[in-house]
Amino acid sequence: MWEVRSDLGSNRIARVIFCIGHDGMILLHGFIKKTQKTPQADIDLALKRKREVM
C-alpha cells in the first residue's frame, strides 16, 4: 500500500491510501486529518478493503 498526501492549508492534510492491482491503481481509503501520523483505524480500514478486492 502507498499513500498520497496533499496539504490543504489550515493544518489540514488530505490523504489517499492505494495499492496496485492487476489492472492498475486501486483507491482504498481517503480522509482529511490535522496531524502527520496516520491513525491505525484508517490503516486497518485500508488493509481490510485491500483484502476484499485482491
mmCIF file with all atom_site columns, C-alpha atoms in Angstrom:
data_model
loop_
_atom_site.group_PDB
_atom_site.id
_atom_site.type_symbol
_atom_site.label_atom_id
_atom_site.label_alt_id
_atom_site.label_comp_id
_atom_site.label_asym_id
_atom_site.label_entity_id
_atom_site.label_seq_id
_atom_site.pdbx_PDB_ins_code
_atom_site.Cartn_x
_atom_site.Cartn_y
_atom_site.Cartn_z
_atom_site.occupancy
_atom_site.B_iso_or_equiv
_atom_site.pdbx_formal_charge
_atom_site.auth_seq_id
_atom_site.auth_comp_id
_atom_site.auth_asym_id
_atom_site.auth_atom_id
_atom_site.pdbx_PDB_model_num
ATOM 1  C CA . MET A 1 1  ? 0.000   0.000  0.000   1.00 0.00 ? 1  MET A CA 1
ATOM 2  C CA . TRP A 1 2  ? 1.055   3.550  -0.689  1.00 0.00 ? 2  TRP A CA 1
ATOM 3  C CA . GLU A 1 3  ? -0.201  6.937  0.411   1.00 0.00 ? 3  GLU A CA 1
ATOM 4  C CA . VAL A 1 4  ? -0.556  10.257 -1.408  1.00 0.00 ? 4  VAL A CA 1
ATOM 5  C CA . ARG A 1 5  ? -0.686  13.388 0.744   1.00 0.00 ? 5  ARG A CA 1
ATOM 6  C CA . SER A 1 6  ? -1.747  16.926 -0.045  1.00 0.00 ? 6  SER A CA 1
ATOM 7  C CA . ASP A 1 7  ? -1.519  19.957 2.245   1.00 0.00 ? 7  ASP A CA 1
ATOM 8  C CA . LEU A 1 8  ? -4.877  21.768 2.274   1.00 0.00 ? 8  LEU A CA 1
ATOM 9  C CA . GLY A 1 9  ? -3.737  24.646 4.491   1.00 0.00 ? 9  GLY A CA 1
ATOM 10 C CA . SER A 1 10 ? -5.119  25.499 7.950   1.00 0.00 ? 10 SER A CA 1
ATOM 11 C CA . ASN A 1 11 ? -3.212  22.481 9.352   1.00 0.00 ? 11 ASN A CA 1
ATOM 12 C CA . ARG A 1 12 ? -5.284  20.033 7.278   1.00 0.00 ? 12 ARG A CA 1
ATOM 13 C CA . ILE A 1 13 ? -3.818  17.181 5.253   1.00 0.00 ? 13 ILE A CA 1
ATOM 14 C CA . ALA A 1 14 ? -5.738  15.118 2.692   1.00 0.00 ? 14 ALA A CA 1
ATOM 15 C CA . ARG A 1 15 ? -4.571  11.528 2.258   1.00 0.00 ? 15 ARG A CA 1
ATOM 16 C CA . VAL A 1 16 ? -5.455  8.726  -0.118  1.00 0.00 ? 16 VAL A CA 1
ATOM 17 C CA . ILE A 1 17 ? -4.252  5.180  0.557   1.00 0.00 ? 17 ILE A CA 1
ATOM 18 C CA . PHE A 1 18 ? -3.966  2.971  -2.531  1.00 0.00 ? 18 PHE A CA 1
ATOM 19 C CA . CYS A 1 19 ? -2.448  -0.238 -3.853  1.00 0.00 ? 19 CYS A CA 1
ATOM 20 C CA . ILE A 1 20 ? -1.559  -1.563 -7.280  1.00 0.00 ? 20 ILE A CA 1
ATOM 21 C CA . GLY A 1 21 ? -3.712  -4.388 -8.638  1.00 0.00 ? 21 GLY A CA 1
ATOM 22 C CA . HIS A 1 22 ? -3.534  -6.395 -11.849 1.00 0.00 ? 22 HIS A CA 1
ATOM 23 C CA . ASP A 1 23 ? -5.477  -3.747 -13.795 1.00 0.00 ? 23 ASP A CA 1
ATOM 24 C CA . GLY A 1 24 ? -3.990  -0.613 -12.219 1.00 0.00 ? 24 GLY A CA 1
ATOM 25 C CA . MET A 1 25 ? -4.266  1.533  -9.128  1.00 0.00 ? 25 MET A CA 1
ATOM 26 C CA . ILE A 1 26 ? -6.978  0.728  -6.533  1.00 0.00 ? 26 ILE A CA 1
ATOM 27 C CA . LEU A 1 27 ? -8.012  3.545  -4.187  1.00 0.00 ? 27 LEU A CA 1
ATOM 28 C CA . LEU A 1 28 ? -8.702  2.030  -0.769  1.00 0.00 ? 28 LEU A CA 1
ATOM 29 C CA . HIS A 1 29 ? -9.395  4.960  1.565   1.00 0.00 ? 29 HIS A CA 1
ATOM 30 C CA . GLY A 1 30 ? -9.334  8.756  1.566   1.00 0.00 ? 30 GLY A CA 1
ATOM 31 C CA . PHE A 1 31 ? -9.559  11.118 4.532   1.00 0.00 ? 31 PHE A CA 1
ATOM 32 C CA . ILE A 1 32 ? -8.612  14.540 5.907   1.00 0.00 ? 32 ILE A CA 1
ATOM 33 C CA . LYS A 1 33 ? -6.706  14.959 9.145   1.00 0.00 ? 33 LYS A CA 1
ATOM 34 C CA . LYS A 1 34 ? -4.678  17.506 11.102  1.00 0.00 ? 34 LYS A CA 1
ATOM 35 C CA . THR A 1 35 ? -1.612  15.500 12.205  1.00 0.00 ? 35 THR A CA 1
ATOM 36 C CA . GLN A 1 36 ? 1.263   13.823 10.349  1.00 0.00 ? 36 GLN A CA 1
ATOM 37 C CA . LYS A 1 37 ? 0.649   10.361 11.836  1.00 0.00 ? 37 LYS A CA 1
ATOM 38 C CA . THR A 1 38 ? -1.919  8.191  10.060  1.00 0.00 ? 38 THR A CA 1
ATOM 39 C CA . PRO A 1 39 ? -4.419  6.793  12.598  1.00 0.00 ? 39 PRO A CA 1
ATOM 40 C CA . GLN A 1 40 ? -4.290  2.999  12.970  1.00 0.00 ? 40 GLN A CA 1
ATOM 41 C CA . ALA A 1 41 ? -8.057  2.772  12.322  1.00 0.00 ? 41 ALA A CA 1
ATOM 42 C CA . ASP A 1 42 ? -7.553  4.302  8.855   1.00 0.00 ? 42 ASP A CA 1
ATOM 43 C CA . ILE A 1 43 ? -4.702  1.889  8.089   1.00 0.00 ? 43 ILE A CA 1
ATOM 44 C CA . ASP A 1 44 ? -6.809  -1.053 9.281   1.00 0.00 ? 44 ASP A CA 1
ATOM 45 C CA . LEU A 1 45 ? -9.733  0.012  7.079   1.00 0.00 ? 45 LEU A CA 1
ATOM 46 C CA . ALA A 1 46 ? -7.470  0.275  4.020   1.00 0.00 ? 46 ALA A CA 1
ATOM 47 C CA . LEU A 1 47 ? -5.991  -3.174 4.755   1.00 0.00 ? 47 LEU A CA 1
ATOM 48 C CA . LYS A 1 48 ? -9.486  -4.662 5.108   1.00 0.00 ? 48 LYS A CA 1
ATOM 49 C CA . ARG A 1 49 ? -10.545 -3.192 1.771   1.00 0.00 ? 49 ARG A CA 1
ATOM 50 C CA . LYS A 1 50 ? -7.337  -4.415 0.123   1.00 0.00 ? 50 LYS A CA 1
ATOM 51 C CA . ARG A 1 51 ? -8.062  -7.978 1.275   1.00 0.00 ? 51 ARG A CA 1
ATOM 52 C CA . GLU A 1 52 ? -11.606 -7.680 -0.122  1.00 0.00 ? 52 GLU A CA 1
ATOM 53 C CA . VAL A 1 53 ? -10.506 -6.621 -3.616  1.00 0.00 ? 53 VAL A CA 1
ATOM 54 C CA . MET A 1 54 ? -7.269  -8.576 -4.072  1.00 0.00 ? 54 MET A CA 1
#
